[in-house]
N, CA, C and O atoms as a DFTB+ gen file, in Angstrom:
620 C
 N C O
     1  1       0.809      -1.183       0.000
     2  2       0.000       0.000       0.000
     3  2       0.866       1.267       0.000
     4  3       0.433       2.288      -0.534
     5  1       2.080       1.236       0.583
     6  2       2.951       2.463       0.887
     7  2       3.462       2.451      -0.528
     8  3       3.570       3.548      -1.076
     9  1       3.816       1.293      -1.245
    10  2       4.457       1.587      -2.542
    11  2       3.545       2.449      -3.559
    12  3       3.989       3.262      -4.369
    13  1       2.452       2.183      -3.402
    14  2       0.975       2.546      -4.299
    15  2       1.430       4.268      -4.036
    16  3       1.838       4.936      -4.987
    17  1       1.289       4.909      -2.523
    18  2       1.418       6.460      -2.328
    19  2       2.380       7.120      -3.161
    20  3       2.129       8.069      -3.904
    21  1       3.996       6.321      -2.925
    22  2       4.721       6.663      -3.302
    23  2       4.925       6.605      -4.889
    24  3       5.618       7.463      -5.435
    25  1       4.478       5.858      -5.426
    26  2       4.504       5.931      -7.479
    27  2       3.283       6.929      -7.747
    28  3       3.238       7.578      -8.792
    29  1       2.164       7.041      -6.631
    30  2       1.044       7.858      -7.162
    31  2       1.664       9.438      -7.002
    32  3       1.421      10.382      -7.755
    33  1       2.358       9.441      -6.042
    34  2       3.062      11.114      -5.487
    35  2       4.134      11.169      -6.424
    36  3       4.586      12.311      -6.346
    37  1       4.974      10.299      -7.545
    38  2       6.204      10.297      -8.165
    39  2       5.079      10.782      -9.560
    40  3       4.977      11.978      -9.835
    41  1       4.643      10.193     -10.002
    42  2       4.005      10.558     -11.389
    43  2       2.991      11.520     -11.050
    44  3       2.288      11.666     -12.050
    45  1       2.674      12.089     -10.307
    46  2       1.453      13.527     -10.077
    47  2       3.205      14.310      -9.860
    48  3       3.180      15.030     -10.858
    49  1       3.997      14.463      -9.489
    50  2       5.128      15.427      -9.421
    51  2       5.656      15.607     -11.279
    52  3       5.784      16.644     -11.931
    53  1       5.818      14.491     -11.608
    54  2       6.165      14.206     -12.876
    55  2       5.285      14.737     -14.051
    56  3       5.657      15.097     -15.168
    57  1       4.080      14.698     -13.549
    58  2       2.968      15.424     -14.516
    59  2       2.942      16.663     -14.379
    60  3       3.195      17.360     -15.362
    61  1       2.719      17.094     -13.478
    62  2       2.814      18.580     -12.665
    63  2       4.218      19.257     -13.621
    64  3       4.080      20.160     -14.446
    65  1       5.137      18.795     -13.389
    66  2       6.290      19.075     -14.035
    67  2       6.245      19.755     -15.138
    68  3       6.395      20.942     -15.429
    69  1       5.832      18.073     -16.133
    70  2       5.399      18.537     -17.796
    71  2       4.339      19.685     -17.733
    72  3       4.315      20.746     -18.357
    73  1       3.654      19.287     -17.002
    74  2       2.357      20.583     -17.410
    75  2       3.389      21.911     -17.299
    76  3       3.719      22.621     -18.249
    77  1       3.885      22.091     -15.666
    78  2       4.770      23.645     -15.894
    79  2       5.388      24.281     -16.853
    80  3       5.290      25.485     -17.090
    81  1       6.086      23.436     -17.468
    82  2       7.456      22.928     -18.496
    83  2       6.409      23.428     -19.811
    84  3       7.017      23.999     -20.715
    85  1       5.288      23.313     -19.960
    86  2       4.718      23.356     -21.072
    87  2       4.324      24.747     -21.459
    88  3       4.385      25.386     -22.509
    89  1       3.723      25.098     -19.739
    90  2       3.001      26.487     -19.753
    91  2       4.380      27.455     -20.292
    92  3       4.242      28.273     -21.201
    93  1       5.487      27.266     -19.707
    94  2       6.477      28.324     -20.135
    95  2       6.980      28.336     -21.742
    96  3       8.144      28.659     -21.983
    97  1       6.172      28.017     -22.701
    98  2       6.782      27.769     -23.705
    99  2       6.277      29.476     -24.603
   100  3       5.234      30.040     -24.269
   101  1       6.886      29.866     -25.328
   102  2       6.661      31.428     -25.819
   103  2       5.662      31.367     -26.827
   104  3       6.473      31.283     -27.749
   105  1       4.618      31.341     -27.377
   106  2       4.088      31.224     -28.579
   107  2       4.442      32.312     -29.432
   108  3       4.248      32.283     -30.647
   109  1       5.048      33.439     -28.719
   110  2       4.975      34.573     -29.616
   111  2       6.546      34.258     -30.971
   112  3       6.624      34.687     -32.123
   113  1       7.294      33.610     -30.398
   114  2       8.524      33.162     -31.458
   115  2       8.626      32.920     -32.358
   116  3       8.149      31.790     -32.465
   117  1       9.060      33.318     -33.460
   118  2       8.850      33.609     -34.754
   119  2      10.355      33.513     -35.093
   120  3      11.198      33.559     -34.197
   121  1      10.854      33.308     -37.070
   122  2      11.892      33.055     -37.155
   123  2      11.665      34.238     -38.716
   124  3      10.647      34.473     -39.368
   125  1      13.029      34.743     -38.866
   126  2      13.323      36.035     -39.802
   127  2      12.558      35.157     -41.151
   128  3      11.879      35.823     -41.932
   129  1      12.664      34.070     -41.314
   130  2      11.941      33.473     -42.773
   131  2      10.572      33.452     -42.772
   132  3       9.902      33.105     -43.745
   133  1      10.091      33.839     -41.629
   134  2       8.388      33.480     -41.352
   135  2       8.034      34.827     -41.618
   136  3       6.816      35.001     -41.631
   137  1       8.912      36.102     -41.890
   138  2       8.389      36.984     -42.366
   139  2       8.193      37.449     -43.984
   140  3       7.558      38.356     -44.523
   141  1       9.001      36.439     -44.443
   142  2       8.590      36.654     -45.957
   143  2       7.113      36.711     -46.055
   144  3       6.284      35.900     -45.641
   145  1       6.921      37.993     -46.778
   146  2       5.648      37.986     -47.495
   147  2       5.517      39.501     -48.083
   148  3       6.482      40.224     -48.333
   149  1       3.729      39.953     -48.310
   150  2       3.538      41.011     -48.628
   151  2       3.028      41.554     -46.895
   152  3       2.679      40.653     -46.133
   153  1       3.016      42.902     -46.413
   154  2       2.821      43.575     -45.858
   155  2       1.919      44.783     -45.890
   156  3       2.067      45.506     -46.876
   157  1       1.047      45.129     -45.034
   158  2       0.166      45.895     -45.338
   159  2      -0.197      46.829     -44.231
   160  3       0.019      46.403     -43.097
   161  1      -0.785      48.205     -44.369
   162  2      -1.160      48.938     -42.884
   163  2      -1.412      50.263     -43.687
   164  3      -0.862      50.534     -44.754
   165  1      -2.308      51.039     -43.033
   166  2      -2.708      52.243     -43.610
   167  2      -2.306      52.951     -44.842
   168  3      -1.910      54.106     -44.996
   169  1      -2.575      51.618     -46.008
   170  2      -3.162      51.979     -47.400
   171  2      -1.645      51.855     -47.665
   172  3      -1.426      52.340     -48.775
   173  1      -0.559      51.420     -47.117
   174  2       0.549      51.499     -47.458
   175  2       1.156      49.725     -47.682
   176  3       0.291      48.881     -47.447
   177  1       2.507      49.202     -48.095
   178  2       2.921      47.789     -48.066
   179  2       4.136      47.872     -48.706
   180  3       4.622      48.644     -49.533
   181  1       4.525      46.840     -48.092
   182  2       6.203      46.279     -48.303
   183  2       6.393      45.023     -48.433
   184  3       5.599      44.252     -47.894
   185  1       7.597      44.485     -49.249
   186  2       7.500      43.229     -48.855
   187  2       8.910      42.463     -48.906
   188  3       9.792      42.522     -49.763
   189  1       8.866      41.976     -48.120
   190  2      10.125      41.025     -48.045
   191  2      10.102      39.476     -48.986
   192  3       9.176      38.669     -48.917
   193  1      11.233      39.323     -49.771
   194  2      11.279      38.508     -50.928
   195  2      12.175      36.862     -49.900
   196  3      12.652      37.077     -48.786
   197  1      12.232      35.530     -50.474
   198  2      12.683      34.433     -50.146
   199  2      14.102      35.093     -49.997
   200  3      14.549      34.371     -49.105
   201  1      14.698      35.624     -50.165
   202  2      16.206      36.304     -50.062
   203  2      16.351      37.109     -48.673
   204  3      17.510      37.369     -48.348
   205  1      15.351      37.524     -47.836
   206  2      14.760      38.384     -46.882
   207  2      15.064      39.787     -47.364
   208  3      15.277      40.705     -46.573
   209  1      15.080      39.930     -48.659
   210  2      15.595      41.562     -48.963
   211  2      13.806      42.206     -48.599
   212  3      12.687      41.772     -48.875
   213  1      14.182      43.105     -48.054
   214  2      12.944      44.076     -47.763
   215  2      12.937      45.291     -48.584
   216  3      13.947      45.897     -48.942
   217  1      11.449      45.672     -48.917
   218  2      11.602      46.864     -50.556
   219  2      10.459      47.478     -50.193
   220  3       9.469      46.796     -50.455
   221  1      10.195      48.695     -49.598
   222  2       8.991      49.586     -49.266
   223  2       9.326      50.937     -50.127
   224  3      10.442      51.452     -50.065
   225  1       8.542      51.335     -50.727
   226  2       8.011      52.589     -51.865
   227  2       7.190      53.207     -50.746
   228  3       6.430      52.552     -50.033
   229  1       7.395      54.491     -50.645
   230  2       6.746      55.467     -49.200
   231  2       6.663      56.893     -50.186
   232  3       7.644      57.391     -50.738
   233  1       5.625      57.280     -50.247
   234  2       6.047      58.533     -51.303
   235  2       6.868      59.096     -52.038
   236  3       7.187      60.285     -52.056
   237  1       7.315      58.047     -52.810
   238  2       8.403      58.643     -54.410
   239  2       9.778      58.105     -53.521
   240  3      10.884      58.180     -54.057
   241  1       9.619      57.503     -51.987
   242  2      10.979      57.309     -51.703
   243  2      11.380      55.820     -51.629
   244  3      11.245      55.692     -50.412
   245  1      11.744      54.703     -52.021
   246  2      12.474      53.538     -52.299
   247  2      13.414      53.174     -50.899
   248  3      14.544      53.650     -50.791
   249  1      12.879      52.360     -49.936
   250  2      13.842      51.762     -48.903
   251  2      14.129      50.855     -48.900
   252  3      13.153      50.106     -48.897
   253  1      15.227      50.249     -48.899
   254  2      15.668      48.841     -49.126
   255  2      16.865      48.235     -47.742
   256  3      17.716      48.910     -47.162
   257  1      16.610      47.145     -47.589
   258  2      17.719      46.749     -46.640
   259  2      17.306      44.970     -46.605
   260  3      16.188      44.559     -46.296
   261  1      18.624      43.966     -47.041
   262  2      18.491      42.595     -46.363
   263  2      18.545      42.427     -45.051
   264  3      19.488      42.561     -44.271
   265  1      17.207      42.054     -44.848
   266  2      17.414      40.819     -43.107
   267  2      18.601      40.514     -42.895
   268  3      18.899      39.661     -43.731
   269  1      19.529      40.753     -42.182
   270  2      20.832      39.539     -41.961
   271  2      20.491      38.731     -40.713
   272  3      21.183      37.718     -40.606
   273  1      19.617      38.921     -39.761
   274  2      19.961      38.361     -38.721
   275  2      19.596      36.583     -38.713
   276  3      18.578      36.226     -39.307
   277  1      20.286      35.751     -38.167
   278  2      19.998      34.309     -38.594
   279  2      18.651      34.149     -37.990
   280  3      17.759      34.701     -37.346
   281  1      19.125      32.821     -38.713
   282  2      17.226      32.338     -38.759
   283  2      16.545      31.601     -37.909
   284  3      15.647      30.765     -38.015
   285  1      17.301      32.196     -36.815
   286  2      16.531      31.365     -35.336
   287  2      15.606      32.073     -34.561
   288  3      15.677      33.301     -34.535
   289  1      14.570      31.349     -33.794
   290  2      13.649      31.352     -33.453
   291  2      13.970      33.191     -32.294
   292  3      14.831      33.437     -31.448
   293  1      12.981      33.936     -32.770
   294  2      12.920      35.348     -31.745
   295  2      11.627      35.763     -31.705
   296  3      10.708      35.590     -32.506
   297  1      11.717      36.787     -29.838
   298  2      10.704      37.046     -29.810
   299  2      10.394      39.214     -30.694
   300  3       9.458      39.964     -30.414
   301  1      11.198      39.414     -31.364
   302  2      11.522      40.793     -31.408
   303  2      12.754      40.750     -32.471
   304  3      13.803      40.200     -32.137
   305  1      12.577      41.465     -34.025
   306  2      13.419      41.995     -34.543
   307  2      13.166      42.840     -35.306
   308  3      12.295      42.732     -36.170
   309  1      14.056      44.084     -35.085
   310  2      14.116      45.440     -35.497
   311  2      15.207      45.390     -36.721
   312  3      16.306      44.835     -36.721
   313  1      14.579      46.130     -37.753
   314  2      15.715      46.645     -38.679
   315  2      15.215      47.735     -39.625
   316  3      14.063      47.960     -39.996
   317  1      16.659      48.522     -40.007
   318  2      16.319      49.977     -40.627
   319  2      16.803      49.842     -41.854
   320  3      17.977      49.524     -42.045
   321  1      15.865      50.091     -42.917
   322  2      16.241      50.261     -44.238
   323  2      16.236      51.812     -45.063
   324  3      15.479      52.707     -44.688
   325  1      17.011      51.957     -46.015
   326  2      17.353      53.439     -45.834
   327  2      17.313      53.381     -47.536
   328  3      17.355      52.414     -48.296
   329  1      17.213      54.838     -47.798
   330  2      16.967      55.338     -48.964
   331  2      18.023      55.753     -49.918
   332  3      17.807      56.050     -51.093
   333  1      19.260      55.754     -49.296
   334  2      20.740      55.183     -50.097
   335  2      21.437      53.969     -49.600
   336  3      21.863      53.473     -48.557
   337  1      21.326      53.715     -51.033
   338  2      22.059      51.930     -51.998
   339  2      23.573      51.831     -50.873
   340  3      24.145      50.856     -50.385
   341  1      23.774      52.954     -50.799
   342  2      25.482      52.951     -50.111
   343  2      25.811      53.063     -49.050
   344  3      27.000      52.921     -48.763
   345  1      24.855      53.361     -48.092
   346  2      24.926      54.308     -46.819
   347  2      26.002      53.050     -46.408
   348  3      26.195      51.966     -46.959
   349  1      26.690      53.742     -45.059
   350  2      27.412      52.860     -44.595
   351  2      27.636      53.277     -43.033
   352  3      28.099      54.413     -42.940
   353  1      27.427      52.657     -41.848
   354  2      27.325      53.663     -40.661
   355  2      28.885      53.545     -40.334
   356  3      29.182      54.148     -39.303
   357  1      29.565      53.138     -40.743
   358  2      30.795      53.145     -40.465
   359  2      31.904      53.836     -41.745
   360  3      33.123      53.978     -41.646
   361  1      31.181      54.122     -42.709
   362  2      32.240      54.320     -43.997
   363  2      31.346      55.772     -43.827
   364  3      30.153      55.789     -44.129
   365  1      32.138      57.140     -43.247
   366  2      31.277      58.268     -43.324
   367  2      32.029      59.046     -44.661
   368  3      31.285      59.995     -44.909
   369  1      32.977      59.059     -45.463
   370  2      34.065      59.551     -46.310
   371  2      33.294      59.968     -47.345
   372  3      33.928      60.896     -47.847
   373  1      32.052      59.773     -48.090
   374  2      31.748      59.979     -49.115
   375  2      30.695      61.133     -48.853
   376  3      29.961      61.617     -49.715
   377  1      30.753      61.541     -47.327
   378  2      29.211      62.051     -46.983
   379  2      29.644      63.638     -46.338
   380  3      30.376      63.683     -45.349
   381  1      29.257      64.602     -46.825
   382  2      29.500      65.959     -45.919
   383  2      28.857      66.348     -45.039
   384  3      27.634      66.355     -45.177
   385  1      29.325      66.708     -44.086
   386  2      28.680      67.008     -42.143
   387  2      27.199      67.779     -42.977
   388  3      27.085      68.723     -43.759
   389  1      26.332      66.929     -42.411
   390  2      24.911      67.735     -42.431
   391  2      24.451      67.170     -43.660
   392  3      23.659      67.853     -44.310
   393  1      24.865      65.827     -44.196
   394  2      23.875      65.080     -45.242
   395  2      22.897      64.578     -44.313
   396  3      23.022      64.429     -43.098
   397  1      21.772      64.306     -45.151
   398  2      20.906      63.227     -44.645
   399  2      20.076      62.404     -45.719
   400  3      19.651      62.641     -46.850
   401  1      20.043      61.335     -44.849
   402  2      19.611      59.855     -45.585
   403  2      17.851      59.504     -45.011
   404  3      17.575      59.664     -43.822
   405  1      17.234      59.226     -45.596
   406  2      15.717      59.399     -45.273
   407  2      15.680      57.653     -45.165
   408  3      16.115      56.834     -45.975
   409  1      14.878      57.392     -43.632
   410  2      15.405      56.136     -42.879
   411  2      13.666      55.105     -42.525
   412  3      12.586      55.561     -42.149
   413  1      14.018      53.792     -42.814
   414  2      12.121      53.591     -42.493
   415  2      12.517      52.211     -41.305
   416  3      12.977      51.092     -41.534
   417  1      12.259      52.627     -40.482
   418  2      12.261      51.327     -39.029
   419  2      11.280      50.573     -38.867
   420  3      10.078      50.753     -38.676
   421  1      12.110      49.480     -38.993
   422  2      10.409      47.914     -38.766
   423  2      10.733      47.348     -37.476
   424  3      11.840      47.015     -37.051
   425  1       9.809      47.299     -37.019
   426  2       9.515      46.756     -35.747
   427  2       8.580      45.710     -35.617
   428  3       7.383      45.909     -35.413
   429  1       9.279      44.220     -35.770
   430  2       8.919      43.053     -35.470
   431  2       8.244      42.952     -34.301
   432  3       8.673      43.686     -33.411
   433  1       7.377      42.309     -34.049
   434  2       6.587      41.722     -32.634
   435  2       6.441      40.613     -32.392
   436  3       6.523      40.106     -31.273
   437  1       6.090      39.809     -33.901
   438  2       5.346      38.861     -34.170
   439  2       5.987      38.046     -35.835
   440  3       6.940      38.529     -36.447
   441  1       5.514      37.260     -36.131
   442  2       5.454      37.134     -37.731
   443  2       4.236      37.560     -38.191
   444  3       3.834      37.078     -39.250
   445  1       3.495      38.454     -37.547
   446  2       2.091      38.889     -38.334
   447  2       1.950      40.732     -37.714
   448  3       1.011      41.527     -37.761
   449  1       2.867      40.806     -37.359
   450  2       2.845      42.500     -36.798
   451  2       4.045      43.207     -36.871
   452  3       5.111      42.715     -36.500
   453  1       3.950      44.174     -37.262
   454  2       5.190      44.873     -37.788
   455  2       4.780      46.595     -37.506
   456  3       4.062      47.148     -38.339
   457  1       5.173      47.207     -36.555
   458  2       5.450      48.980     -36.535
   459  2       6.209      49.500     -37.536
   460  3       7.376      49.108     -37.519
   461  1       5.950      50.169     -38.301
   462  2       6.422      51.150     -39.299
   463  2       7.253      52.515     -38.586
   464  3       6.835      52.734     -37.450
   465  1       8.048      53.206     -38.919
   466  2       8.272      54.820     -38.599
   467  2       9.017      55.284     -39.949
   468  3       9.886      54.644     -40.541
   469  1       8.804      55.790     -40.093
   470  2       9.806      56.681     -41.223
   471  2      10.706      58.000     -40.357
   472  3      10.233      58.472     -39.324
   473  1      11.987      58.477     -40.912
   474  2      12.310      59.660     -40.559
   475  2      13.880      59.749     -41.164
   476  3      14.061      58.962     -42.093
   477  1      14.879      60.452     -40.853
   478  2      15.718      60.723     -41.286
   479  2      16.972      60.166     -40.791
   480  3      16.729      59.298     -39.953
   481  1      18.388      60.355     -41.016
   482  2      19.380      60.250     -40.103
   483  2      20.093      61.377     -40.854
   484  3      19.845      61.660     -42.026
   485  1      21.257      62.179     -39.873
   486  2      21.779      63.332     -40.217
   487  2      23.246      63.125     -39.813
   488  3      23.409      62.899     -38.614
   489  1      24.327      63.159     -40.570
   490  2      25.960      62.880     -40.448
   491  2      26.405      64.519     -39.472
   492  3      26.277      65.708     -39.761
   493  1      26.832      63.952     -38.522
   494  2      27.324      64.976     -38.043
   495  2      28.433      64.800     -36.893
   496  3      28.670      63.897     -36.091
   497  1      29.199      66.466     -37.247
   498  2      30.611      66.181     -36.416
   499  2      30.364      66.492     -34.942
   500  3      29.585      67.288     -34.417
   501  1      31.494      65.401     -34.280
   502  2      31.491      64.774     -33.381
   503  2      33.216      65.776     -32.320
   504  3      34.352      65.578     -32.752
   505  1      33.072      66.364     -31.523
   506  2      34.514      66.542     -31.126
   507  2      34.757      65.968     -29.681
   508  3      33.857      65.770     -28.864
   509  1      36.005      65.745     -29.491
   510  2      36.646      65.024     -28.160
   511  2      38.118      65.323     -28.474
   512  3      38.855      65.826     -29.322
   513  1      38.099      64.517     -26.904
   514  2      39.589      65.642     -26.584
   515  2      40.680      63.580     -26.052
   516  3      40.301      62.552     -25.489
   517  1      41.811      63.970     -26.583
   518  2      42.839      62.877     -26.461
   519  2      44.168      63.495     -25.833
   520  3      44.943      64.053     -26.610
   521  1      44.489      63.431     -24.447
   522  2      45.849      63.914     -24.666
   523  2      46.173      65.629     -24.843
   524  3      47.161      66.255     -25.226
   525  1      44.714      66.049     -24.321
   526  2      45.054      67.523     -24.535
   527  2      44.724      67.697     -25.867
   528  3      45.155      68.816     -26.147
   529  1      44.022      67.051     -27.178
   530  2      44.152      67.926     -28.346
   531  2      42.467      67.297     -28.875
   532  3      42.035      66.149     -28.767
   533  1      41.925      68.274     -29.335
   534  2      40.851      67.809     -29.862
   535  2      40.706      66.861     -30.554
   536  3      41.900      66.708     -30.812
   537  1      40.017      65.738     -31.311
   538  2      39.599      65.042     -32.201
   539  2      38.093      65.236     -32.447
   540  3      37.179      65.301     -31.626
   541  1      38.063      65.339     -34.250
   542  2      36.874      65.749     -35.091
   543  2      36.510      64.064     -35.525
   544  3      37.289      63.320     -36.122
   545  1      35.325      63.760     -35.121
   546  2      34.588      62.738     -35.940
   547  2      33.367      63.172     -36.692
   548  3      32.692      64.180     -36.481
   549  1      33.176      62.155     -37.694
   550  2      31.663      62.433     -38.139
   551  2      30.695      60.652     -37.576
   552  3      30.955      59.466     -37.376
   553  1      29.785      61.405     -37.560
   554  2      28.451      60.022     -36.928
   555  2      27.503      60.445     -37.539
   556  3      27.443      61.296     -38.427
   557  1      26.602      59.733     -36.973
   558  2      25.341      59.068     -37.874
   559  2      24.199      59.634     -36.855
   560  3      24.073      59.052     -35.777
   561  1      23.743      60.243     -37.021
   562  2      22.770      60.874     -35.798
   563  2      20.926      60.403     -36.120
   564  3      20.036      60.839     -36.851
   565  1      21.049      59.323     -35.133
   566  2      19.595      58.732     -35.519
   567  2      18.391      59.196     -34.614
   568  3      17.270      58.689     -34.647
   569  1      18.737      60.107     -33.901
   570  2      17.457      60.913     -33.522
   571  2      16.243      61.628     -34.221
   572  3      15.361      62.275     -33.655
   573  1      16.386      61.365     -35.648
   574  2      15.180      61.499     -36.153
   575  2      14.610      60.455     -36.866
   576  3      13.616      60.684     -37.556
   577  1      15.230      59.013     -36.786
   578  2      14.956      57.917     -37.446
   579  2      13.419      57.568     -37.345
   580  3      12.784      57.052     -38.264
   581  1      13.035      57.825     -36.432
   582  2      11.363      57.243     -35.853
   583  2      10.584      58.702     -35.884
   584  3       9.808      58.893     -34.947
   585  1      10.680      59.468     -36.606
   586  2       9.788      60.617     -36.147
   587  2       8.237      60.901     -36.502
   588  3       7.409      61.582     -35.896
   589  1       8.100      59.982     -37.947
   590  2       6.554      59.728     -38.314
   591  2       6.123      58.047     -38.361
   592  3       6.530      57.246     -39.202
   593  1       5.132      57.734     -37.150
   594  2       4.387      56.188     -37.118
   595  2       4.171      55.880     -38.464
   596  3       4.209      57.012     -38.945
   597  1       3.975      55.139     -39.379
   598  2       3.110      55.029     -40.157
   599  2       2.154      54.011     -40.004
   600  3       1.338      53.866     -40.914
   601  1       2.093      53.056     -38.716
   602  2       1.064      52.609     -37.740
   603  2       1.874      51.019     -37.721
   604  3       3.053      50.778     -37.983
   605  1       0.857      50.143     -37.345
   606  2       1.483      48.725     -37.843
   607  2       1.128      48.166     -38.532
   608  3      -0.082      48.388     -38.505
   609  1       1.396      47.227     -39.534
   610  2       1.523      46.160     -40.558
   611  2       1.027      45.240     -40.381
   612  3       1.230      44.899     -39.216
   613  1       0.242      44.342     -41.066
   614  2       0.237      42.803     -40.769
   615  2       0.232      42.510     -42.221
   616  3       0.150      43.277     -43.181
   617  1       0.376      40.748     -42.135
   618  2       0.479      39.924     -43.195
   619  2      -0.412      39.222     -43.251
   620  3      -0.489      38.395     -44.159
């Protein structure tokens, strides 16, 4: 009879377990290939091709940028596609203090929800001091990257 308690209290722990084990599982996880498709949201759309290249037309302006991030399972991925073929956030040489590049931010949630923003980024010099002597950089100033919603997306 004592053996009976003890296998009935081992497999109700054991079940209990799986059940916990189950509840914690994310449904929201999604993988960068599950977003291929067409895209849609206030009369506007984009779409990401089997290549994950992403291609949104926003009033006469053309944004483009490939997915790179691998293709494992997330709950959240962000990426900015921009309106020059060349931009480079690290190669500033071709660009004079006070260009700007007109910038469109996707904001993953889901594989069926996507935040839009449009806005700008602006190259600008940067000074600091080394040793007593100034140093001039140029950067990438993304404080206006998100400045108009254009709401969210689904597929």
């Amino acid at each position: 009879m004592n053996n009976k308690k003890i296998i009935i209290t081992i497999l109700s722990f054991i079940i209990l377990f799986a059940i916990s084990c189950k509840s914690n599982e994310d449904p929201a996880q999604f993988k960068p290939s599950d977003l291929i498709g067409t895209w849609f949201g206030g009369g506007n759309s984009f779409t990401i091709d089997s290549s994950r290249n992403l291609n949104f037309d926003y009033q006469g302006v053309n944004y483009r940028r490939t997915i790179l991030s691998p293709d494992e399972p997330t709950q959240y991925l962000s990426t900015t596609a921009y309106s020059d073929i060349n931009y480079s956030d690290t190669d500033t040489s071709k660009y004079n203090i006070g260009h700007t590049i007109k910038v469109a931010r996707f904001s993953f949630n889901s594989s069926s929800s996507c935040d839009v923003y449009i806005g700008e980024i602006k190259l600008i010099e940067e000074y600091s001091e080394l040793n007593g002597k100034t140093i001039t950089n140029k950067s990438w100033d993304y404080s206006g990257a998100e400045s108009i919603s254009l709401g969210t997306f689904t597929k």
